[in-house]
Tab-separated table of C-alpha atoms in Angstrom:
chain	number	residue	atom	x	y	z
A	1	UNK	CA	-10.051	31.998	5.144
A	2	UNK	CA	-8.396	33.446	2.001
A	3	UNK	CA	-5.453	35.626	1.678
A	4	UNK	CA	-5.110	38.072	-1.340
A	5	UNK	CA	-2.592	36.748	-4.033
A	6	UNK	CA	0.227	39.175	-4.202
A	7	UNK	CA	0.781	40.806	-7.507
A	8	UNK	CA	2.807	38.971	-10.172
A	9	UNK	CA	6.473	40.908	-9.996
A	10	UNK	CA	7.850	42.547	-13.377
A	11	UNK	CA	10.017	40.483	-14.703
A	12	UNK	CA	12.906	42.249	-16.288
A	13	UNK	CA	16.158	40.506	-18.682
A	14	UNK	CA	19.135	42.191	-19.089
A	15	UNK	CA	21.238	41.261	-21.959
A	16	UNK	CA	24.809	42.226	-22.460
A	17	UNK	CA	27.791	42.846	-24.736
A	18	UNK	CA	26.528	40.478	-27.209
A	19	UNK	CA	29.593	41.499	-29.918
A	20	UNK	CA	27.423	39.831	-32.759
A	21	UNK	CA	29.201	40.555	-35.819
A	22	UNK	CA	27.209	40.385	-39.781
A	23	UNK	CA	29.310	37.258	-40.582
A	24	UNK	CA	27.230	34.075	-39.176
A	25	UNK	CA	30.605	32.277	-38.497
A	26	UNK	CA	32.439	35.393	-36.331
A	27	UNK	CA	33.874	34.857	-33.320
A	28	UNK	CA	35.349	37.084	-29.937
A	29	UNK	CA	38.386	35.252	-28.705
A	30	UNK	CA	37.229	31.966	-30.435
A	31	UNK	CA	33.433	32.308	-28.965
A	32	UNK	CA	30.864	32.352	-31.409
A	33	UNK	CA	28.963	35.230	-30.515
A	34	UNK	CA	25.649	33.967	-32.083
A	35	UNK	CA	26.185	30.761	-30.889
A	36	UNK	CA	26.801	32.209	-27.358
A	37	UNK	CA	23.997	34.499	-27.371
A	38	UNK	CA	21.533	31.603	-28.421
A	39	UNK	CA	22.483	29.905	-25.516
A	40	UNK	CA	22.223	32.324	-23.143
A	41	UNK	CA	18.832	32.521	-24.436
A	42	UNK	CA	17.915	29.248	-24.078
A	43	UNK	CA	18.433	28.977	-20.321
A	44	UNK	CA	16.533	32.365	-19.810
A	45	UNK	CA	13.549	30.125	-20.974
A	46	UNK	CA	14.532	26.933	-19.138
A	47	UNK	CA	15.020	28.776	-15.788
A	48	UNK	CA	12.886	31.997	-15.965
A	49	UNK	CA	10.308	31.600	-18.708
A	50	UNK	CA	9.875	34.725	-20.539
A	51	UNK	CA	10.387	37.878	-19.446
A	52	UNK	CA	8.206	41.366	-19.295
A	53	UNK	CA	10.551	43.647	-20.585
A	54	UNK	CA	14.529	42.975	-21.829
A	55	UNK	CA	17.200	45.765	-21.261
A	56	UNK	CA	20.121	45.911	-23.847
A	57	UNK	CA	23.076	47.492	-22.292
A	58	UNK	CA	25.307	48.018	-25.090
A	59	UNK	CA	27.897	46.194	-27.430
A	60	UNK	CA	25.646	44.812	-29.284
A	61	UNK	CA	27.237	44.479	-32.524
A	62	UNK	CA	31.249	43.988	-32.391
A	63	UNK	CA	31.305	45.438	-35.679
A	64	UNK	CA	28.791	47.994	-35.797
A	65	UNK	CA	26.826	46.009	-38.978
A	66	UNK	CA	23.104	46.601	-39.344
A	67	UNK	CA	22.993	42.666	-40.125
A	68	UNK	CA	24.222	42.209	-36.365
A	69	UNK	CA	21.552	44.461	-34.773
A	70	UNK	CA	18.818	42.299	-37.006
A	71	UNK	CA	20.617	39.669	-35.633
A	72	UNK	CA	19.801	40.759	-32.219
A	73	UNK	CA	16.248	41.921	-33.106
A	74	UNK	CA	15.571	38.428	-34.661
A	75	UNK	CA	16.884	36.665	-32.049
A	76	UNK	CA	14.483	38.211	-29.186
A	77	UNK	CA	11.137	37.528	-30.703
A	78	UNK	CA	11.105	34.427	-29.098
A	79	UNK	CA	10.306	36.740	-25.736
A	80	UNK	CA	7.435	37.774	-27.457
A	81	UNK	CA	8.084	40.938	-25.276
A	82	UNK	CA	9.053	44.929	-25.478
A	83	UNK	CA	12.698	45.460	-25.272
A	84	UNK	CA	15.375	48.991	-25.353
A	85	UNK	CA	18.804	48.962	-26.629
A	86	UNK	CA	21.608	51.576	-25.718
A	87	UNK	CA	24.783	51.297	-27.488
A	88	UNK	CA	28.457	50.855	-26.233
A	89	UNK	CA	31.909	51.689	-27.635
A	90	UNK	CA	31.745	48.965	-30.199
A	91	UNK	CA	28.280	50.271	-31.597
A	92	UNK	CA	27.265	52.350	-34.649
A	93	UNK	CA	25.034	54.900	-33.061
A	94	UNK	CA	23.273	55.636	-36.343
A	95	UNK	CA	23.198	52.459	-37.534
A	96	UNK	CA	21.962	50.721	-33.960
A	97	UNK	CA	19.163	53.487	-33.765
A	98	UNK	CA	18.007	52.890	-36.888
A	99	UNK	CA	17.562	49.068	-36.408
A	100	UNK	CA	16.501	49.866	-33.107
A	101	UNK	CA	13.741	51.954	-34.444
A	102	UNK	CA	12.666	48.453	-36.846
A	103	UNK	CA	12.027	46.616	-33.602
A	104	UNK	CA	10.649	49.316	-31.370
A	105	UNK	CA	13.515	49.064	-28.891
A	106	UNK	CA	14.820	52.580	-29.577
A	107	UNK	CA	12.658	53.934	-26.528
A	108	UNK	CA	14.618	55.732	-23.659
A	109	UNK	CA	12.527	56.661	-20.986
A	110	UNK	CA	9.989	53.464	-20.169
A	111	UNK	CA	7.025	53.149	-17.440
A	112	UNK	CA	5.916	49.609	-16.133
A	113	UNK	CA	4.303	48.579	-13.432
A	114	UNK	CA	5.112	51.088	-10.935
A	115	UNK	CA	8.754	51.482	-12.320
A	116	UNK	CA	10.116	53.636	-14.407
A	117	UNK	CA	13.355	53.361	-16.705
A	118	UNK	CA	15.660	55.664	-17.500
A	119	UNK	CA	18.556	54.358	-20.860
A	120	UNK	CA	21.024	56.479	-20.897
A	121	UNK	CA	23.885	56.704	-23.812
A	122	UNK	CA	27.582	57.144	-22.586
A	123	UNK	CA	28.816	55.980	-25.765
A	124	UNK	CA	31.296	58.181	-27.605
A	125	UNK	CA	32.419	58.110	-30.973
A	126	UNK	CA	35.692	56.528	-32.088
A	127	UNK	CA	36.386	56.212	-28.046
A	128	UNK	CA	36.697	52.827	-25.724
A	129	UNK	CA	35.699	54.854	-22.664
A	130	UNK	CA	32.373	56.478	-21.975
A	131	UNK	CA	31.227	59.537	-21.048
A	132	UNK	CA	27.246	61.613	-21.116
A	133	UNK	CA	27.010	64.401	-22.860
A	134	UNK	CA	25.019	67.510	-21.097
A	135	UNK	CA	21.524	66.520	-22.980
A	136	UNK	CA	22.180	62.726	-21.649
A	137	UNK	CA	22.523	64.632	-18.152
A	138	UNK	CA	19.378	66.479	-18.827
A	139	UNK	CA	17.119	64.168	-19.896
A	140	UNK	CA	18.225	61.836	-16.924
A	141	UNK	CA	17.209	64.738	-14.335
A	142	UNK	CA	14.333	65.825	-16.200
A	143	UNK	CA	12.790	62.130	-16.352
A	144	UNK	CA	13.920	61.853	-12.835
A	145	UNK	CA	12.242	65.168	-11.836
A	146	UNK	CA	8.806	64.281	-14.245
A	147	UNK	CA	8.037	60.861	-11.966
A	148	UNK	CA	9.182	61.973	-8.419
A	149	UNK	CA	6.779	59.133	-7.308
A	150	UNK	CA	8.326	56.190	-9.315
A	151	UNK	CA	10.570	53.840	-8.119
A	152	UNK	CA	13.717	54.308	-11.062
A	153	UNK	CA	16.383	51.988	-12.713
A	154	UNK	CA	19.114	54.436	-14.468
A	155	UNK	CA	20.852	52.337	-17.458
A	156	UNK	CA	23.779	53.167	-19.285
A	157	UNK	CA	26.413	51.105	-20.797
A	158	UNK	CA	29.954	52.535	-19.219
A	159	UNK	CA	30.757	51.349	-16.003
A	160	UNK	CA	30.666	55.214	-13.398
A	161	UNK	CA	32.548	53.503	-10.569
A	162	UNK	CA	35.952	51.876	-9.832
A	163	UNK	CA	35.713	47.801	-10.052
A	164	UNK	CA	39.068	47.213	-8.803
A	165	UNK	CA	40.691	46.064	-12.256
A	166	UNK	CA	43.423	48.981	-13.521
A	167	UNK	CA	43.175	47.914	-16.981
A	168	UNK	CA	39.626	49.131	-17.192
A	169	UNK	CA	40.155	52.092	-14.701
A	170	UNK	CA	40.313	54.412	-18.007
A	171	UNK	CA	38.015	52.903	-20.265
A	172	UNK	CA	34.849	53.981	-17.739
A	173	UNK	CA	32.681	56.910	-17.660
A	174	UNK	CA	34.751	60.038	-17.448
A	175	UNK	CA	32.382	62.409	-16.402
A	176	UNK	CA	31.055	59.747	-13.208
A	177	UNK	CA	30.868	62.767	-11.264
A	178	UNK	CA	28.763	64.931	-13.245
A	179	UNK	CA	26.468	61.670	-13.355
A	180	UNK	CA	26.379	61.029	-9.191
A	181	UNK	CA	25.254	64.789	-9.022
A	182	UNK	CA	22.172	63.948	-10.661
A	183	UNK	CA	21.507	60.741	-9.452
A	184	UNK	CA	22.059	61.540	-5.974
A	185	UNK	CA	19.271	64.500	-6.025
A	186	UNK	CA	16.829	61.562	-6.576
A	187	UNK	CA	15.983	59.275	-3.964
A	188	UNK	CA	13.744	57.378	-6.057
A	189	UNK	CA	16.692	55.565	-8.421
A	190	UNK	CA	17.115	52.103	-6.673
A	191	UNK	CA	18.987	50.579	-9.012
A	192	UNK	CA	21.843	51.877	-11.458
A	193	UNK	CA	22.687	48.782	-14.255
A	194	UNK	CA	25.693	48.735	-16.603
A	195	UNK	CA	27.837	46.496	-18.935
A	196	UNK	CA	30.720	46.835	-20.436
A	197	UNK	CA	32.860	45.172	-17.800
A	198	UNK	CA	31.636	41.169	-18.939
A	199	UNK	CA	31.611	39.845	-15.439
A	200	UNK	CA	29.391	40.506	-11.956
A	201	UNK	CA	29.906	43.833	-9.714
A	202	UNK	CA	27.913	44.348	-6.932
A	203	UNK	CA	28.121	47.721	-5.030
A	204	UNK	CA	25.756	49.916	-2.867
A	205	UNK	CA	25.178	53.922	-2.770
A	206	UNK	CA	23.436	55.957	-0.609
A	207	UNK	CA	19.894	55.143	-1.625
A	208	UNK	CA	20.872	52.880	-5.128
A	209	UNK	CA	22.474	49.260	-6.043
A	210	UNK	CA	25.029	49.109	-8.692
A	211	UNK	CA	25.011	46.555	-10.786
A	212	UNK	CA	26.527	44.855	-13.358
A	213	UNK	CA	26.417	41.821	-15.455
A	214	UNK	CA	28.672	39.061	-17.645
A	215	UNK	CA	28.264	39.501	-21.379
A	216	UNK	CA	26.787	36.785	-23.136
A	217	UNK	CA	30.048	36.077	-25.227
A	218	UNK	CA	33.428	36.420	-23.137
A	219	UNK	CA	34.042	37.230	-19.357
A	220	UNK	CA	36.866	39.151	-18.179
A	221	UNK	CA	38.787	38.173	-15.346
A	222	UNK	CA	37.444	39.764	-12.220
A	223	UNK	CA	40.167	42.341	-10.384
A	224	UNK	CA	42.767	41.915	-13.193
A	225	UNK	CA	45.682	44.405	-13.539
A	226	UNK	CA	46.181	43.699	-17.300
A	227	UNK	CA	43.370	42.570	-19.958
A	228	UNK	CA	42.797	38.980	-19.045
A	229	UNK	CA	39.802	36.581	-19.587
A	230	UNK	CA	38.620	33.830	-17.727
A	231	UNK	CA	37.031	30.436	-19.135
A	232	UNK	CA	33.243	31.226	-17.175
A	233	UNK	CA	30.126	30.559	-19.205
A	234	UNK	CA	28.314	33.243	-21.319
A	235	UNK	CA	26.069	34.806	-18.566
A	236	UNK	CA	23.070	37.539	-18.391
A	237	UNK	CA	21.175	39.250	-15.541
A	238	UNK	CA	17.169	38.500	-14.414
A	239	UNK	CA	14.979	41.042	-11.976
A	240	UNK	CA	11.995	40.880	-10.579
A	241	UNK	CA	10.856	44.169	-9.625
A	242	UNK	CA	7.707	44.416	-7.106
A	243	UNK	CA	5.093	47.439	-6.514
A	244	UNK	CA	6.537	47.792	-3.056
A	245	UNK	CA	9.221	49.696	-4.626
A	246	UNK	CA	11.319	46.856	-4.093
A	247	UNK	CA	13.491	44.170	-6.303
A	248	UNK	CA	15.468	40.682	-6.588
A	249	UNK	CA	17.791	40.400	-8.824
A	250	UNK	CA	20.139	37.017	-9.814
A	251	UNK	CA	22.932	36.142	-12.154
A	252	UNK	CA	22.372	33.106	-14.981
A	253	UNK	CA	24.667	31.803	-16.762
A	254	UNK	CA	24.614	28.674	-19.884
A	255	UNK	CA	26.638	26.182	-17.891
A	256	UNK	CA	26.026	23.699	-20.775
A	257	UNK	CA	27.220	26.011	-23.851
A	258	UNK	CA	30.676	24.594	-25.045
A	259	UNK	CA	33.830	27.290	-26.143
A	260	UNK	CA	37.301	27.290	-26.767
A	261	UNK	CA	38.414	30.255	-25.195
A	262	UNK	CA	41.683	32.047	-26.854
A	263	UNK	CA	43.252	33.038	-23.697
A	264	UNK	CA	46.541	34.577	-25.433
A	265	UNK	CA	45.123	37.370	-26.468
A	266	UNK	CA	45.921	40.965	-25.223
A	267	UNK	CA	42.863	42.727	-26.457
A	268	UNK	CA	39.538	42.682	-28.271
């Protein structure tokens, strides 16, 4: 007797806060962000293979260079796979669309395998903290509203809940509430992903998961009053999202990649 193979889940990659800068050589708090992100990369393929689709939650570039963002672009071909960027406060908007656009990543509203994907951008101009403008609002509801019968993953880069560190309580996304109006209309959003905050959260809402990931440069120190980091590998985020409507998710991290963290510093 035979039993019917189960469908193949969708694998999804998120990537975040890369801070690649144009110069080969720059470094975040003595990391090498290339050097970082290359690594990061490297155990995706050792310990997942390649994925379906990657998600790019913002902070790409530390210093909002189009050379960084090819950077970026170059860097994912070996996924030989469809990816979306969203910017964070460090981006160029103009500049990271326009790259974006080179590499087919500048896509916003994405349907796969029985999920859809919703990238939102809470970035704001000259600002550390986030916030969504009322067309960010309205094209969340109204993709929401357009696929009632799709499973949904909402993606933005600010973080729109507290995570317990008062450093970062005012650098979030100031308008959270506006955002949990819409969200909670729609049953269908399972999952709402972030970045921003360069280490793990892990939180449940009504009918979502809230998650967030480490950057693959720096982590911040988890629950920290003042800006601190801690000396934890460059990390990223893999999913595997099934037609049930239902999803795994786990935290990777390059456990082999060397860096001398610059723990004196206040800021970055």
């Amino acid at each position: 007797m035979t039993t019917k193979d189960e469908p193949r889940p969708l694998r999804v990659l998120q990537l975040t806060d890369p801070h690649l800068m144009a110069k080969a050589d720059g470094d975040l708090l003595g990391v090498n962000t290339r050097d970082s992100l290359q690594a990061v990369i490297e155990q995706v393929l050792e310990q997942h293979g390649r994925p379906d689709l990657i998600l790019a939650t913002g902070d790409i570039a530390q210093d909002g260079s189009a050379e960084a963002y090819q950077v970026f672009g170059e860097s994912l071909k070996v996924f030989d796979c469809p990816s979306a960027w969203i910017g964070g406060n460090h981006d160029h908007a103009e500049t990271l669309a326009r790259v974006a656009g080179d590499y087919n990543a500048n896509q916003r509203h994405l349907v796969r395998d029985g999920w859809q994907f919703v990238l939102l951008d809470s970035s704001v101009p000259g600002k550390v903290f986030g916030a969504l403008a009322d067309a960010e609002l309205a094209f969340l509801a109204d993709a929401l509203a357009a696929n009632p019968e799709l499973p949904a993953v909402v993606c933005l880069h600010h973080h729109p809940v507290d995570i317990g560190s008062d450093w970062m309580a005012q650098i979030g996304l100031t308008n959270r509430d506006a955002f949990w109006q819409v969200i909670d209309r729609f049953p269908q959003v399972k999952l709402v992903l972030w970045g921003h905050i360069h280490q793990e959260f892990e939180q449940t809402r009504r009918h979502a998961q809230l998650l967030a990931s480490p950057s693959t440069c720096i982590q911040f120190t988890s629950g920290s009053s003042d800006f601190a980091v801690e000396e934890r590998p460059p990390g990223y985020r893999w999913f595997e999202f099934h037609d049930s409507g239902e999803f795994r998710s786990e935290v990777g991290r390059a456990t082999a990649f060397q860096f001398q963290l610059d723990r004196n510093s206040t800021g970055y």
